[in-house]
């Protein structure tokens, strides 16, 4: 059976509400929030040390991200939450194939981005200002980020198994919500900048806050039933 996926358009300042709601969740479960988010970032840092570790980290990322989101939903519903909830997606055979496909697609699309970044670094070192190449890099990076922004959440919570509809829906949600996501992104940069004078100590709070609030944007953007608001777009999945 095909579902009609509704992609909503959020208000420009919706990011303020996401952060407020994320703070309310964080205050109730600070230890678990910090532990899960830092584990995801630590895995990514390990992946940067060696190509093989990078592949393993990339394959694990969708499962760990889904685990975090699962915990957030349980926190919202006032359920008992533990690290066992975080690891459950790794044991869930129903999402294993789609998560591995998402990870593989992400790695594949990262190849041209890496090549462009390497060329840009070479040009900068040589004193060459290649604005055209910089423009292509920024556009391609933005496209890839939008395609994968909500991919894990769509696959896990909306039960979509096909790769193209997942990436299409994520891209559409970001495109229709450029304004609130841009404002949210600026607020995120401001919060992350607090790490510089505090030796990154504030990131123990900021990183979980941003991870939770970003997931809350998914809850606002997506629905499976038609909405009365005319500011929606329908996507057959």
mmCIF file of C-alpha atoms in Angstrom:
data_model
loop_
_atom_site.group_PDB
_atom_site.id
_atom_site.type_symbol
_atom_site.label_atom_id
_atom_site.label_comp_id
_atom_site.label_asym_id
_atom_site.label_seq_id
_atom_site.Cartn_x
_atom_site.Cartn_y
_atom_site.Cartn_z
ATOM 1 C CA UNK A 1 0.000 0.000 0.000
ATOM 2 C CA UNK A 2 1.332 3.430 -0.954
ATOM 3 C CA UNK A 3 1.357 6.138 1.654
ATOM 4 C CA UNK A 4 0.944 9.813 0.908
ATOM 5 C CA UNK A 5 3.713 11.529 2.775
ATOM 6 C CA UNK A 6 3.011 15.093 3.845
ATOM 7 C CA UNK A 7 5.952 17.471 4.026
ATOM 8 C CA UNK A 8 4.963 20.475 6.105
ATOM 9 C CA UNK A 9 6.411 23.977 5.989
ATOM 10 C CA UNK A 10 7.434 25.272 9.426
ATOM 11 C CA UNK A 11 7.449 28.911 10.598
ATOM 12 C CA UNK A 12 10.698 30.834 10.182
ATOM 13 C CA UNK A 13 11.473 30.870 13.916
ATOM 14 C CA UNK A 14 10.517 27.233 14.546
ATOM 15 C CA UNK A 15 14.108 26.516 15.577
ATOM 16 C CA UNK A 16 13.592 28.464 18.796
ATOM 17 C CA UNK A 17 10.788 26.086 19.744
ATOM 18 C CA UNK A 18 12.858 23.035 18.817
ATOM 19 C CA UNK A 19 15.660 24.199 21.091
ATOM 20 C CA UNK A 20 13.256 24.951 23.940
ATOM 21 C CA UNK A 21 11.679 21.514 23.651
ATOM 22 C CA UNK A 22 15.111 19.886 23.410
ATOM 23 C CA UNK A 23 16.193 21.662 26.579
ATOM 24 C CA UNK A 24 13.112 20.365 28.418
ATOM 25 C CA UNK A 25 14.001 16.805 27.346
ATOM 26 C CA UNK A 26 17.681 17.224 28.172
ATOM 27 C CA UNK A 27 16.969 18.472 31.706
ATOM 28 C CA UNK A 28 15.096 15.253 32.513
ATOM 29 C CA UNK A 29 17.731 12.876 31.069
ATOM 30 C CA UNK A 30 21.075 14.767 30.985
ATOM 31 C CA UNK A 31 23.314 11.755 31.559
ATOM 32 C CA UNK A 32 21.752 9.552 28.895
ATOM 33 C CA UNK A 33 21.585 12.413 26.366
ATOM 34 C CA UNK A 34 25.266 13.240 26.830
ATOM 35 C CA UNK A 35 26.303 9.586 26.745
ATOM 36 C CA UNK A 36 24.476 8.700 23.529
ATOM 37 C CA UNK A 37 25.388 11.834 21.575
ATOM 38 C CA UNK A 38 29.044 11.746 22.613
ATOM 39 C CA UNK A 39 29.245 8.080 21.645
ATOM 40 C CA UNK A 40 28.056 8.948 18.137
ATOM 41 C CA UNK A 41 30.593 11.783 17.816
ATOM 42 C CA UNK A 42 33.380 9.647 19.291
ATOM 43 C CA UNK A 43 32.666 6.955 16.697
ATOM 44 C CA UNK A 44 32.937 9.582 13.940
ATOM 45 C CA UNK A 45 36.254 10.817 15.359
ATOM 46 C CA UNK A 46 37.617 7.282 15.397
ATOM 47 C CA UNK A 47 36.562 6.933 11.775
ATOM 48 C CA UNK A 48 38.816 9.839 10.843
ATOM 49 C CA UNK A 49 41.910 8.004 12.101
ATOM 50 C CA UNK A 50 42.005 5.265 9.454
ATOM 51 C CA UNK A 51 40.124 4.465 6.222
ATOM 52 C CA UNK A 52 38.954 1.089 7.529
ATOM 53 C CA UNK A 53 37.689 2.683 10.741
ATOM 54 C CA UNK A 54 36.017 5.305 8.573
ATOM 55 C CA UNK A 55 34.039 2.648 6.705
ATOM 56 C CA UNK A 56 33.000 0.958 9.960
ATOM 57 C CA UNK A 57 31.955 4.314 11.463
ATOM 58 C CA UNK A 58 29.949 5.183 8.355
ATOM 59 C CA UNK A 59 28.132 1.832 8.447
ATOM 60 C CA UNK A 60 27.380 2.229 12.160
ATOM 61 C CA UNK A 61 26.189 5.824 11.958
ATOM 62 C CA UNK A 62 22.589 5.178 10.774
ATOM 63 C CA UNK A 63 22.057 2.595 13.521
ATOM 64 C CA UNK A 64 23.478 4.847 16.246
ATOM 65 C CA UNK A 65 21.507 7.843 14.978
ATOM 66 C CA UNK A 66 18.297 5.798 14.983
ATOM 67 C CA UNK A 67 19.137 4.678 18.513
ATOM 68 C CA UNK A 68 19.409 8.287 19.656
ATOM 69 C CA UNK A 69 16.126 9.195 17.971
ATOM 70 C CA UNK A 70 14.432 6.179 19.544
ATOM 71 C CA UNK A 71 15.566 7.363 22.964
ATOM 72 C CA UNK A 72 14.289 10.890 22.302
ATOM 73 C CA UNK A 73 10.841 9.569 21.363
ATOM 74 C CA UNK A 74 10.747 7.451 24.520
ATOM 75 C CA UNK A 75 11.758 10.491 26.577
ATOM 76 C CA UNK A 76 8.970 12.539 24.993
ATOM 77 C CA UNK A 77 6.478 9.826 25.891
ATOM 78 C CA UNK A 78 7.741 9.705 29.492
ATOM 79 C CA UNK A 79 8.840 6.075 29.179
ATOM 80 C CA UNK A 80 11.716 4.495 31.038
ATOM 81 C CA UNK A 81 14.811 4.940 28.863
ATOM 82 C CA UNK A 82 18.232 3.307 29.087
ATOM 83 C CA UNK A 83 21.246 2.557 26.918
ATOM 84 C CA UNK A 84 19.515 -0.672 25.896
ATOM 85 C CA UNK A 85 17.079 1.444 23.854
ATOM 86 C CA UNK A 86 20.020 3.101 22.136
ATOM 87 C CA UNK A 87 21.415 -0.220 20.896
ATOM 88 C CA UNK A 88 18.101 -1.696 19.729
ATOM 89 C CA UNK A 89 18.367 -0.553 16.059
ATOM 90 C CA UNK A 90 21.569 -2.604 15.743
ATOM 91 C CA UNK A 91 19.504 -5.684 16.544
ATOM 92 C CA UNK A 92 16.553 -4.711 14.344
ATOM 93 C CA UNK A 93 16.736 -6.836 11.189
ATOM 94 C CA UNK A 94 13.905 -4.899 9.539
ATOM 95 C CA UNK A 95 16.058 -1.774 9.113
ATOM 96 C CA UNK A 96 19.432 -3.386 8.564
ATOM 97 C CA UNK A 97 19.306 -3.456 4.768
ATOM 98 C CA UNK A 98 18.023 0.088 4.294
ATOM 99 C CA UNK A 99 20.494 1.531 6.810
ATOM 100 C CA UNK A 100 23.396 -0.195 5.069
ATOM 101 C CA UNK A 101 22.193 1.146 1.712
ATOM 102 C CA UNK A 102 21.991 4.646 3.171
ATOM 103 C CA UNK A 103 25.515 4.333 4.571
ATOM 104 C CA UNK A 104 26.851 3.033 1.242
ATOM 105 C CA UNK A 105 25.160 5.845 -0.698
ATOM 106 C CA UNK A 106 26.565 8.407 1.707
ATOM 107 C CA UNK A 107 30.080 7.024 1.323
ATOM 108 C CA UNK A 108 29.728 6.941 -2.467
ATOM 109 C CA UNK A 109 28.617 10.569 -2.659
ATOM 110 C CA UNK A 110 31.390 11.616 -0.284
ATOM 111 C CA UNK A 111 34.009 10.606 -2.865
ATOM 112 C CA UNK A 112 33.490 13.576 -5.231
ATOM 113 C CA UNK A 113 33.195 15.876 -2.215
ATOM 114 C CA UNK A 114 36.538 14.630 -0.900
ATOM 115 C CA UNK A 115 38.176 15.092 -4.305
ATOM 116 C CA UNK A 116 36.821 18.631 -4.606
ATOM 117 C CA UNK A 117 37.922 19.497 -1.068
ATOM 118 C CA UNK A 118 41.420 18.172 -1.778
ATOM 119 C CA UNK A 119 41.666 20.218 -4.963
ATOM 120 C CA UNK A 120 40.433 23.347 -3.166
ATOM 121 C CA UNK A 121 43.023 22.851 -0.410
ATOM 122 C CA UNK A 122 45.726 22.475 -3.054
ATOM 123 C CA UNK A 123 44.590 25.645 -4.831
ATOM 124 C CA UNK A 124 44.517 27.632 -1.586
ATOM 125 C CA UNK A 125 48.009 26.437 -0.674
ATOM 126 C CA UNK A 126 49.189 27.559 -4.109
ATOM 127 C CA UNK A 127 47.517 30.943 -3.724
ATOM 128 C CA UNK A 128 44.901 30.248 -6.412
ATOM 129 C CA UNK A 129 41.341 31.519 -5.907
ATOM 130 C CA UNK A 130 39.134 29.057 -7.752
ATOM 131 C CA UNK A 131 35.697 30.545 -7.113
ATOM 132 C CA UNK A 132 34.006 28.293 -9.653
ATOM 133 C CA UNK A 133 35.256 25.150 -7.957
ATOM 134 C CA UNK A 134 34.296 26.568 -4.565
ATOM 135 C CA UNK A 135 30.758 27.206 -5.819
ATOM 136 C CA UNK A 136 30.454 23.649 -7.166
ATOM 137 C CA UNK A 137 31.731 22.241 -3.856
ATOM 138 C CA UNK A 138 29.290 24.267 -1.747
ATOM 139 C CA UNK A 139 26.340 23.371 -3.988
ATOM 140 C CA UNK A 140 27.186 19.662 -4.015
ATOM 141 C CA UNK A 141 27.807 19.612 -0.260
ATOM 142 C CA UNK A 142 24.480 21.348 0.396
ATOM 143 C CA UNK A 143 22.660 18.889 -1.862
ATOM 144 C CA UNK A 144 24.161 15.838 -0.161
ATOM 145 C CA UNK A 145 23.470 17.233 3.308
ATOM 146 C CA UNK A 146 19.810 17.864 2.437
ATOM 147 C CA UNK A 147 19.402 14.398 0.906
ATOM 148 C CA UNK A 148 20.653 12.673 4.055
ATOM 149 C CA UNK A 149 19.453 15.128 6.725
ATOM 150 C CA UNK A 150 16.283 13.171 7.567
ATOM 151 C CA UNK A 151 17.074 9.921 5.767
ATOM 152 C CA UNK A 152 17.595 7.810 8.893
ATOM 153 C CA UNK A 153 14.452 9.130 10.579
ATOM 154 C CA UNK A 154 12.359 8.542 7.435
ATOM 155 C CA UNK A 155 13.610 4.985 7.102
ATOM 156 C CA UNK A 156 13.213 4.175 10.802
ATOM 157 C CA UNK A 157 9.980 5.906 11.784
ATOM 158 C CA UNK A 158 8.117 6.118 8.477
ATOM 159 C CA UNK A 159 9.196 2.576 7.516
ATOM 160 C CA UNK A 160 10.281 3.509 3.995
ATOM 161 C CA UNK A 161 12.691 0.932 2.572
ATOM 162 C CA UNK A 162 13.432 2.370 -0.875
ATOM 163 C CA UNK A 163 16.517 4.542 -1.137
ATOM 164 C CA UNK A 164 15.363 7.067 -3.738
ATOM 165 C CA UNK A 165 12.051 8.008 -2.020
ATOM 166 C CA UNK A 166 13.934 8.443 1.273
ATOM 167 C CA UNK A 167 16.494 10.808 -0.228
ATOM 168 C CA UNK A 168 13.802 12.595 -2.234
ATOM 169 C CA UNK A 169 11.639 13.181 0.849
ATOM 170 C CA UNK A 170 14.580 14.459 2.900
ATOM 171 C CA UNK A 171 15.619 16.829 0.114
ATOM 172 C CA UNK A 172 12.059 18.106 -0.274
ATOM 173 C CA UNK A 173 11.684 18.734 3.461
ATOM 174 C CA UNK A 174 14.902 20.754 3.555
ATOM 175 C CA UNK A 175 14.041 22.657 0.375
ATOM 176 C CA UNK A 176 10.598 23.668 1.617
ATOM 177 C CA UNK A 177 12.029 24.674 4.994
ATOM 178 C CA UNK A 178 15.176 26.506 3.965
ATOM 179 C CA UNK A 179 14.244 29.575 6.008
ATOM 180 C CA UNK A 180 13.641 27.903 9.409
ATOM 181 C CA UNK A 181 16.594 25.559 8.900
ATOM 182 C CA UNK A 182 18.884 28.470 7.992
ATOM 183 C CA UNK A 183 17.868 30.418 11.089
ATOM 184 C CA UNK A 184 18.241 27.255 13.170
ATOM 185 C CA UNK A 185 21.675 26.714 11.632
ATOM 186 C CA UNK A 186 22.783 30.220 12.617
ATOM 187 C CA UNK A 187 21.607 29.610 16.172
ATOM 188 C CA UNK A 188 23.493 26.303 16.163
ATOM 189 C CA UNK A 189 26.685 28.068 15.053
ATOM 190 C CA UNK A 190 26.229 30.576 17.854
ATOM 191 C CA UNK A 191 25.837 27.810 20.419
ATOM 192 C CA UNK A 192 28.821 25.875 19.063
ATOM 193 C CA UNK A 193 30.981 29.005 19.195
ATOM 194 C CA UNK A 194 30.651 28.989 22.981
ATOM 195 C CA UNK A 195 33.039 26.049 22.994
ATOM 196 C CA UNK A 196 36.036 28.202 22.040
ATOM 197 C CA UNK A 197 36.289 30.275 25.254
ATOM 198 C CA UNK A 198 35.288 27.311 27.440
ATOM 199 C CA UNK A 199 37.764 24.796 25.982
ATOM 200 C CA UNK A 200 34.772 23.023 24.400
ATOM 201 C CA UNK A 201 33.318 22.150 27.798
ATOM 202 C CA UNK A 202 29.965 23.657 26.787
ATOM 203 C CA UNK A 203 29.734 21.149 23.948
ATOM 204 C CA UNK A 204 28.706 18.545 26.534
ATOM 205 C CA UNK A 205 25.457 20.494 26.636
ATOM 206 C CA UNK A 206 25.350 21.995 23.140
ATOM 207 C CA UNK A 207 25.871 18.825 21.090
ATOM 208 C CA UNK A 208 23.032 16.855 22.751
ATOM 209 C CA UNK A 209 20.799 19.936 22.581
ATOM 210 C CA UNK A 210 21.397 20.310 18.840
ATOM 211 C CA UNK A 211 20.988 16.593 18.137
ATOM 212 C CA UNK A 212 17.654 16.431 19.972
ATOM 213 C CA UNK A 213 16.330 19.686 18.517
ATOM 214 C CA UNK A 214 17.221 18.637 14.974
ATOM 215 C CA UNK A 215 15.228 15.434 15.412
ATOM 216 C CA UNK A 216 12.297 17.522 16.663
ATOM 217 C CA UNK A 217 12.352 19.346 13.326
ATOM 218 C CA UNK A 218 11.680 15.983 11.656
ATOM 219 C CA UNK A 219 8.570 15.563 13.797
ATOM 220 C CA UNK A 220 7.317 18.945 12.604
ATOM 221 C CA UNK A 221 8.128 18.529 8.917
ATOM 222 C CA UNK A 222 6.703 15.060 8.314
ATOM 223 C CA UNK A 223 3.308 13.420 8.647
ATOM 224 C CA UNK A 224 1.562 10.451 7.074
ATOM 225 C CA UNK A 225 -1.931 11.925 6.920
ATOM 226 C CA UNK A 226 -3.100 14.894 4.832
ATOM 227 C CA UNK A 227 -2.963 18.225 6.639
ATOM 228 C CA UNK A 228 -5.497 21.036 6.310
ATOM 229 C CA UNK A 229 -2.735 23.620 5.933
ATOM 230 C CA UNK A 230 -2.258 24.565 2.287
ATOM 231 C CA UNK A 231 1.471 25.032 2.853
ATOM 232 C CA UNK A 232 2.279 21.374 2.384
ATOM 233 C CA UNK A 233 3.567 19.261 -0.441
ATOM 234 C CA UNK A 234 2.550 15.696 -1.095
ATOM 235 C CA UNK A 235 4.960 13.010 -2.088
ATOM 236 C CA UNK A 236 3.853 9.522 -3.079
ATOM 237 C CA UNK A 237 6.053 7.002 -1.306
#
